GROMACS .gro file of C-alpha atoms in nm:
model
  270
    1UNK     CA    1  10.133  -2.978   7.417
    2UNK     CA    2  10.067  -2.699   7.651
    3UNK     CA    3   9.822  -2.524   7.398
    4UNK     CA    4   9.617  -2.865   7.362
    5UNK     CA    5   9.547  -2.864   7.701
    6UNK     CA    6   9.469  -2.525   7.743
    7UNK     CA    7   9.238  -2.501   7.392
    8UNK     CA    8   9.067  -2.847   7.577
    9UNK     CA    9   8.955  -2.711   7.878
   10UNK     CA   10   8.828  -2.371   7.709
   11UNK     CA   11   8.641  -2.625   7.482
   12UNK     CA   12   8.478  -2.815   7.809
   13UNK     CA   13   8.429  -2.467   7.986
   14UNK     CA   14   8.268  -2.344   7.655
   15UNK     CA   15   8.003  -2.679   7.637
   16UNK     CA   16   7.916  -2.660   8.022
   17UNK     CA   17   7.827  -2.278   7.900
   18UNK     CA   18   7.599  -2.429   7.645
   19UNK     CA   19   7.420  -2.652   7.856
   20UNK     CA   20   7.361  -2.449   8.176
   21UNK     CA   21   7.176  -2.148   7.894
   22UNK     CA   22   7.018  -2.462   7.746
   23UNK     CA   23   6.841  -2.533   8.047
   24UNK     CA   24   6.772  -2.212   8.192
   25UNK     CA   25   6.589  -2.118   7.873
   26UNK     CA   26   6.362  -2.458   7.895
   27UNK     CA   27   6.312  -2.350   8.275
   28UNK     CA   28   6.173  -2.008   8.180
   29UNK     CA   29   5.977  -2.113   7.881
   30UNK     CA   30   5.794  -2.413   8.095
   31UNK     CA   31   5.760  -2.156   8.361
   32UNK     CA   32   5.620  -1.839   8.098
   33UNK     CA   33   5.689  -1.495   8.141
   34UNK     CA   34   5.468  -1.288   8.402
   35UNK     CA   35   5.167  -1.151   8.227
   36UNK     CA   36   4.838  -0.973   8.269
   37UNK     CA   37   4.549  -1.053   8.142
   38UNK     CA   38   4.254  -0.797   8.115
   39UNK     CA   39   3.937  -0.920   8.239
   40UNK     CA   40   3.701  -0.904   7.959
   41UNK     CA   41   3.418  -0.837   8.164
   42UNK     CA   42   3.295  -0.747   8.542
   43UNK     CA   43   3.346  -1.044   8.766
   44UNK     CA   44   3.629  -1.230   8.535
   45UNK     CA   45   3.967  -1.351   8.668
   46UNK     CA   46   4.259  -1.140   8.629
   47UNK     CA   47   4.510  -1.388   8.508
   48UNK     CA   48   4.863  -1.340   8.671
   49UNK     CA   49   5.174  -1.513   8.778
   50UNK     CA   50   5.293  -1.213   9.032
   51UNK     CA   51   5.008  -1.034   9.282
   52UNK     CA   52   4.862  -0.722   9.143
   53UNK     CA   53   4.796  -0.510   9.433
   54UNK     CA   54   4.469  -0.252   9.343
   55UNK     CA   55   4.672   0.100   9.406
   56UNK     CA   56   4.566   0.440   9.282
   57UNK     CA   57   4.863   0.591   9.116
   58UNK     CA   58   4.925   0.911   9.305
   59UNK     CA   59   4.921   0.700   9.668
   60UNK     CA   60   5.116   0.431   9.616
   61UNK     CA   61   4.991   0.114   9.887
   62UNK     CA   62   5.258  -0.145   9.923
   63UNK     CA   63   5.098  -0.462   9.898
   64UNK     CA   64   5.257  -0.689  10.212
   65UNK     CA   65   5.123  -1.016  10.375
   66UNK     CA   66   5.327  -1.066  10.723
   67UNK     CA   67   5.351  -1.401  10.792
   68UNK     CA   68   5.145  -1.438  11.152
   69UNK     CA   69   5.049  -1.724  11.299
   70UNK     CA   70   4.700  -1.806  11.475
   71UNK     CA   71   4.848  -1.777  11.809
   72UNK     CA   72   4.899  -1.392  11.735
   73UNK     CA   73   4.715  -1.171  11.972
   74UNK     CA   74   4.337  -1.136  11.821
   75UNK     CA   75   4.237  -0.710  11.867
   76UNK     CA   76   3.918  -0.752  11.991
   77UNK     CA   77   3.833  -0.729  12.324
   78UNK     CA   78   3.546  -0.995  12.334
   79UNK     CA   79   3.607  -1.339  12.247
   80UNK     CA   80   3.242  -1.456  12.120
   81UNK     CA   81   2.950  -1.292  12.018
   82UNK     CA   82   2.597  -1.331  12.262
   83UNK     CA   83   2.405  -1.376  11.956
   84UNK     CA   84   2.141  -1.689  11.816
   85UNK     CA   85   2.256  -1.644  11.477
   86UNK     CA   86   1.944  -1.820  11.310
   87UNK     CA   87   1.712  -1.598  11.501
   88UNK     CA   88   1.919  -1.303  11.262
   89UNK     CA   89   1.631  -1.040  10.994
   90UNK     CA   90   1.710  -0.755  10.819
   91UNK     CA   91   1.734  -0.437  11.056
   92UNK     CA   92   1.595  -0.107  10.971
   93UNK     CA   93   1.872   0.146  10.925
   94UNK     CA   94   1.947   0.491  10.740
   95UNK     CA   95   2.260   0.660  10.628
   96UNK     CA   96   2.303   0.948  10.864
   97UNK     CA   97   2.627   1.096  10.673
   98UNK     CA   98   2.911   0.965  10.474
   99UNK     CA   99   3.249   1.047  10.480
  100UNK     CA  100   3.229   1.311  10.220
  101UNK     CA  101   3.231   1.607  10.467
  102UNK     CA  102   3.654   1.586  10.408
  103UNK     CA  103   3.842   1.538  10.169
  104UNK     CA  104   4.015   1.182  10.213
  105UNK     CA  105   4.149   1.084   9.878
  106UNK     CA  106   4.022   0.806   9.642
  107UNK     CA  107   4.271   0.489   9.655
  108UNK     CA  108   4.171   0.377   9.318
  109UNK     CA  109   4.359   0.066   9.111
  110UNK     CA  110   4.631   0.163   8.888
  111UNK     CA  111   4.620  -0.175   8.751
  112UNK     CA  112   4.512  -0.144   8.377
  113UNK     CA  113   4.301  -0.484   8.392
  114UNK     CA  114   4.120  -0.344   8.722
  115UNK     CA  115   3.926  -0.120   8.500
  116UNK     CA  116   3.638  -0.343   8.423
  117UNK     CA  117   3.568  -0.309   8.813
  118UNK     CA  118   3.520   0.047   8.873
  119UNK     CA  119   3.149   0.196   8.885
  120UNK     CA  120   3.173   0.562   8.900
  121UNK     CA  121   2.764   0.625   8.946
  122UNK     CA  122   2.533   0.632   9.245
  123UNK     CA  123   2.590   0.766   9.622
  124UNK     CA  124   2.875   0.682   9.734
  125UNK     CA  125   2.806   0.543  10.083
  126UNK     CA  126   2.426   0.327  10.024
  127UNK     CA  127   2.211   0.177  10.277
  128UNK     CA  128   2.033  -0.148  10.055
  129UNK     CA  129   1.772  -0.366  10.324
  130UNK     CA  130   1.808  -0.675  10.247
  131UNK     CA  131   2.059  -0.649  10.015
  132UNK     CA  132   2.352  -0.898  10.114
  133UNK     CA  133   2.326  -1.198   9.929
  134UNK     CA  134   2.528  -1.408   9.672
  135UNK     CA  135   2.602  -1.170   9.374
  136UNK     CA  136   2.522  -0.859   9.537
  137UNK     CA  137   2.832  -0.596   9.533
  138UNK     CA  138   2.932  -0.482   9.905
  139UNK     CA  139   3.132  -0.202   9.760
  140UNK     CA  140   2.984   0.132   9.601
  141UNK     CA  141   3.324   0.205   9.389
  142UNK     CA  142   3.390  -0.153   9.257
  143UNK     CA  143   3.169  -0.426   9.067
  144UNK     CA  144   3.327  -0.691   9.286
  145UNK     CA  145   3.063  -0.933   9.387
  146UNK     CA  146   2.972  -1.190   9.668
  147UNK     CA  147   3.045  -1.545   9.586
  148UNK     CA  148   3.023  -1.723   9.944
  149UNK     CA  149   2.821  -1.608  10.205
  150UNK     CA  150   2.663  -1.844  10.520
  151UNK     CA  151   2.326  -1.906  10.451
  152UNK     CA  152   2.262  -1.749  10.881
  153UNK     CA  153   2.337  -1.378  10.705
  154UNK     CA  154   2.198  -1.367  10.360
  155UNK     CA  155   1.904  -1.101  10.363
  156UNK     CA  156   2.044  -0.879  10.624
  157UNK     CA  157   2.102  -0.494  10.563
  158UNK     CA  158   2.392  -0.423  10.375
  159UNK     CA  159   2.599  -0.074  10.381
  160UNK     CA  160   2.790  -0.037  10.105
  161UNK     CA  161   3.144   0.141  10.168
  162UNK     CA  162   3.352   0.248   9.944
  163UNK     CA  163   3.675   0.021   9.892
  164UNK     CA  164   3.807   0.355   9.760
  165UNK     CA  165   3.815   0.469  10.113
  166UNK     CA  166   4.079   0.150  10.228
  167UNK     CA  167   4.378   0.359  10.263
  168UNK     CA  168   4.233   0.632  10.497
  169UNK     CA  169   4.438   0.671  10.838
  170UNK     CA  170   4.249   1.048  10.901
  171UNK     CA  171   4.066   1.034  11.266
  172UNK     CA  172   3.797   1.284  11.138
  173UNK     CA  173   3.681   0.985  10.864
  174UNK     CA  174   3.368   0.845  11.062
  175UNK     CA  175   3.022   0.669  10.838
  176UNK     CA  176   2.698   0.730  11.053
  177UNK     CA  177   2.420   0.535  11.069
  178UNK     CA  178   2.080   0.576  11.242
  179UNK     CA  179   1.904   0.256  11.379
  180UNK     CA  180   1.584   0.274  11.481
  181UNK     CA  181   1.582  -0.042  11.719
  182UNK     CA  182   1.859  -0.228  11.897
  183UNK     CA  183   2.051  -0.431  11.662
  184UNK     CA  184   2.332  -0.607  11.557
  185UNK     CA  185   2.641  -0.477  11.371
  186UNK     CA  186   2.859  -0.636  11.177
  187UNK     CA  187   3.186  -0.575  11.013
  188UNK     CA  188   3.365  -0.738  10.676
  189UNK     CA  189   3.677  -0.713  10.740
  190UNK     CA  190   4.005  -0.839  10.456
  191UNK     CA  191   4.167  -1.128  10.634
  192UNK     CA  192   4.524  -0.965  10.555
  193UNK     CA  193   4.382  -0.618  10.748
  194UNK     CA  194   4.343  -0.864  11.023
  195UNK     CA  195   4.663  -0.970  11.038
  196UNK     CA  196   4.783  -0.581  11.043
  197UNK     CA  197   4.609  -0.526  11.301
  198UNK     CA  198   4.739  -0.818  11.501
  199UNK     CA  199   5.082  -0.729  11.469
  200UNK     CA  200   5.055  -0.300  11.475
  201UNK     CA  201   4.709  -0.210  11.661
  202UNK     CA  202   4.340  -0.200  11.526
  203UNK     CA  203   4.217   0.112  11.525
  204UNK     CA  204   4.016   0.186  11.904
  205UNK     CA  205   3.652   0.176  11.744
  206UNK     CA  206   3.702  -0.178  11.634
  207UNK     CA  207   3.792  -0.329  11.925
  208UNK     CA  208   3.490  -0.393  12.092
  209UNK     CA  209   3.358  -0.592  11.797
  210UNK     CA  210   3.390  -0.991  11.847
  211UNK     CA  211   3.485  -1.244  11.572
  212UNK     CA  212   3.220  -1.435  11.512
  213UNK     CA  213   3.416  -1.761  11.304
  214UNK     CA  214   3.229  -1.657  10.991
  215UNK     CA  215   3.375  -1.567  10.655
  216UNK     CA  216   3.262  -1.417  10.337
  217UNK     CA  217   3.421  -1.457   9.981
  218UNK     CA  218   3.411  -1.217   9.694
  219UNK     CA  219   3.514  -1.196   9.346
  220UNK     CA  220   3.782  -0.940   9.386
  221UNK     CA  221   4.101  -0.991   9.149
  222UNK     CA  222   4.359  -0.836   9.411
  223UNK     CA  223   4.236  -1.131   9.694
  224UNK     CA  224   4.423  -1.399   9.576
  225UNK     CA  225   4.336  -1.779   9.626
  226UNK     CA  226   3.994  -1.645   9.762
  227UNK     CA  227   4.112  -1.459  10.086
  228UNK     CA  228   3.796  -1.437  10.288
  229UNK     CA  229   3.667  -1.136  10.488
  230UNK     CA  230   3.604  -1.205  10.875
  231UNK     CA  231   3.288  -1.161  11.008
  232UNK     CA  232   3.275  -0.964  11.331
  233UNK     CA  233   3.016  -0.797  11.541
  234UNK     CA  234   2.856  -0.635  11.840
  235UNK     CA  235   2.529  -0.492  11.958
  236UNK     CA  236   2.420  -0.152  11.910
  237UNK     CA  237   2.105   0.074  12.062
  238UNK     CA  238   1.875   0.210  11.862
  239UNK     CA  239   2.009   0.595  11.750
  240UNK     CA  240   2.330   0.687  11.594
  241UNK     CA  241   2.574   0.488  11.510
  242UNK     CA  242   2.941   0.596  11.395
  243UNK     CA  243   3.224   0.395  11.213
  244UNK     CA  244   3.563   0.492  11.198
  245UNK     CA  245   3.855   0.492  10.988
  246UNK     CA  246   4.046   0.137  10.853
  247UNK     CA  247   4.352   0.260  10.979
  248UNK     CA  248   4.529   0.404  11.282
  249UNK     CA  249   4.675   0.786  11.191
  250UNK     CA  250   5.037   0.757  11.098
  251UNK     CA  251   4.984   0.371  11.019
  252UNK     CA  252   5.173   0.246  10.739
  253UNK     CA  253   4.857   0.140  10.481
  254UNK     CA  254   4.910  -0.199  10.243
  255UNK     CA  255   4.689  -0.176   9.949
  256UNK     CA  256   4.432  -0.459  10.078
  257UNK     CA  257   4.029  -0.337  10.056
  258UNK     CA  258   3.822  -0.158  10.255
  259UNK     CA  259   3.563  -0.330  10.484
  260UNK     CA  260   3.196  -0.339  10.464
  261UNK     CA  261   2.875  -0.322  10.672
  262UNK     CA  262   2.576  -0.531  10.736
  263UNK     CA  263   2.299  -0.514  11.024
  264UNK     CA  264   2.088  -0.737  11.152
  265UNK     CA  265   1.746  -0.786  11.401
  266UNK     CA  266   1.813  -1.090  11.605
  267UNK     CA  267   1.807  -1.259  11.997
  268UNK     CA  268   2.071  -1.296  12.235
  269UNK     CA  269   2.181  -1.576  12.430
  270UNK     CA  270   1.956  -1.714  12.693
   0.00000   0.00000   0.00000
């Protein structure tokens, strides 16, 4: 009698065994297992069930979103922008000097399926009037391309950076630009670099930029559900006109992208 019992509840433990595999096996072939799929051309989806965050292989960037909310303290110093937006034209600008003068390392995807993305030809810093617009590609490195962009900046002067350059933290990084008449300056800047920068410090030579509630989209694979860039600005005097690095030196650097530039001719506020 004692051995029925005991072969009975091995049998029971044994079937509750069967089911619970049963069902985690439906659960994970419902579900799928985590793939990548390998854009077959420039500008197509990467297809993924876990982020893919665009690191080069010898500088590993951690790809981290903190959670902030939009009571977090903004870094810039100026709260809106003295600006008529529709009275916005291309300005006239010229590359003074790139970033090349140092060595600063090239934060390049190690993502096979990235590959269709890279452009390894032209200058690497370029100076294209009139050149933002839907479709146009903000980024020297990368074939990413503008998909939303407010209809108050298309046509302005875009400076193409290279996203290469998003991991920098070096103080002696600086892009110069020579404007021949007052203008305004603009900054795309990755909505999760934002939030860095609200919780750890913006770099000093953004801070006198204000956000101007605008947002641009692109087609990049590593920004998922379309993270936007912010738009921010501020006025600059005709002459020379430096940028700075992404990053603050000794700043722990998440693989997000680099920002871009765009000028613009326009009126202020009455």
């Amino acid at each position: 009698m004692k051995y029925k019992y005991l072969f009975a509840t091995i049998a029971v433990l044994l079937a509750l065994l069967a089911v619970t595999s049963t069902i985690v096996l439906v659960s994970w072939l419902a579900k799928g297992p985590v793939t990548e799929e390998k854009p077959k051309s420039p500008g197509q989806k990467i297809a993924t069930t876990s982020p893919s965050p665009d690191m080069a292989p010898m500088t590993p960037l951690p790809d981290f979103s903190p959670v902030l909310t939009d009571d977090a303290p903004a870094p810039w110093i100026n709260e809106k922008p003295e600006i008529v937006f529709e009275s916005l034209s291309r300005a006239a600008a010229k590359l003074g000097s790139g970033p090349e003068a140092h060595e600063f390392g090239n934060f390049g995807p190690g993502v096979a399926g990235l590959d269709p993305y890279l452009r390894s030809d032209g200058p690497t810093y370029h100076v294209v009037p009139g050149g933002l617009k839907q479709k146009a590609m903000p980024y020297s490195d990368r074939e990413y391309e503008i998909l939303q962009l407010p209809a108050t900046l298309d046509g302005l002067t875009l400076v193409q950076t290279r996203n290469g350059h998003k991991g920098v933290t070096d103080p002696r990084f600086s892009i110069v630009l020579t404007v021949e008449k007052p203008a305004y300056l603009f900054l795309a800047i990755d909505e999760r670099m934002v939030r860095i920068w609200q919780r750890d410090g913006a770099p000093d030579w953004v801070k006198d930029f204000s956000p101007t509630g605008y947002r641009i989209v692109t087609d990049d694979p590593t920004m998922h559900e379309l993270r936007p860039y912010r738009i921010v600005t501020k006025k600059v005097e005709a002459g020379e006109v430096r940028l700075g690095p992404p990053w603050n030196q000794f700043q722990r650097v998440p693989a997000y992208s680099m920002y871009f530039v765009f000028l613009g001719s326009g009126r202020p506020k009455p």
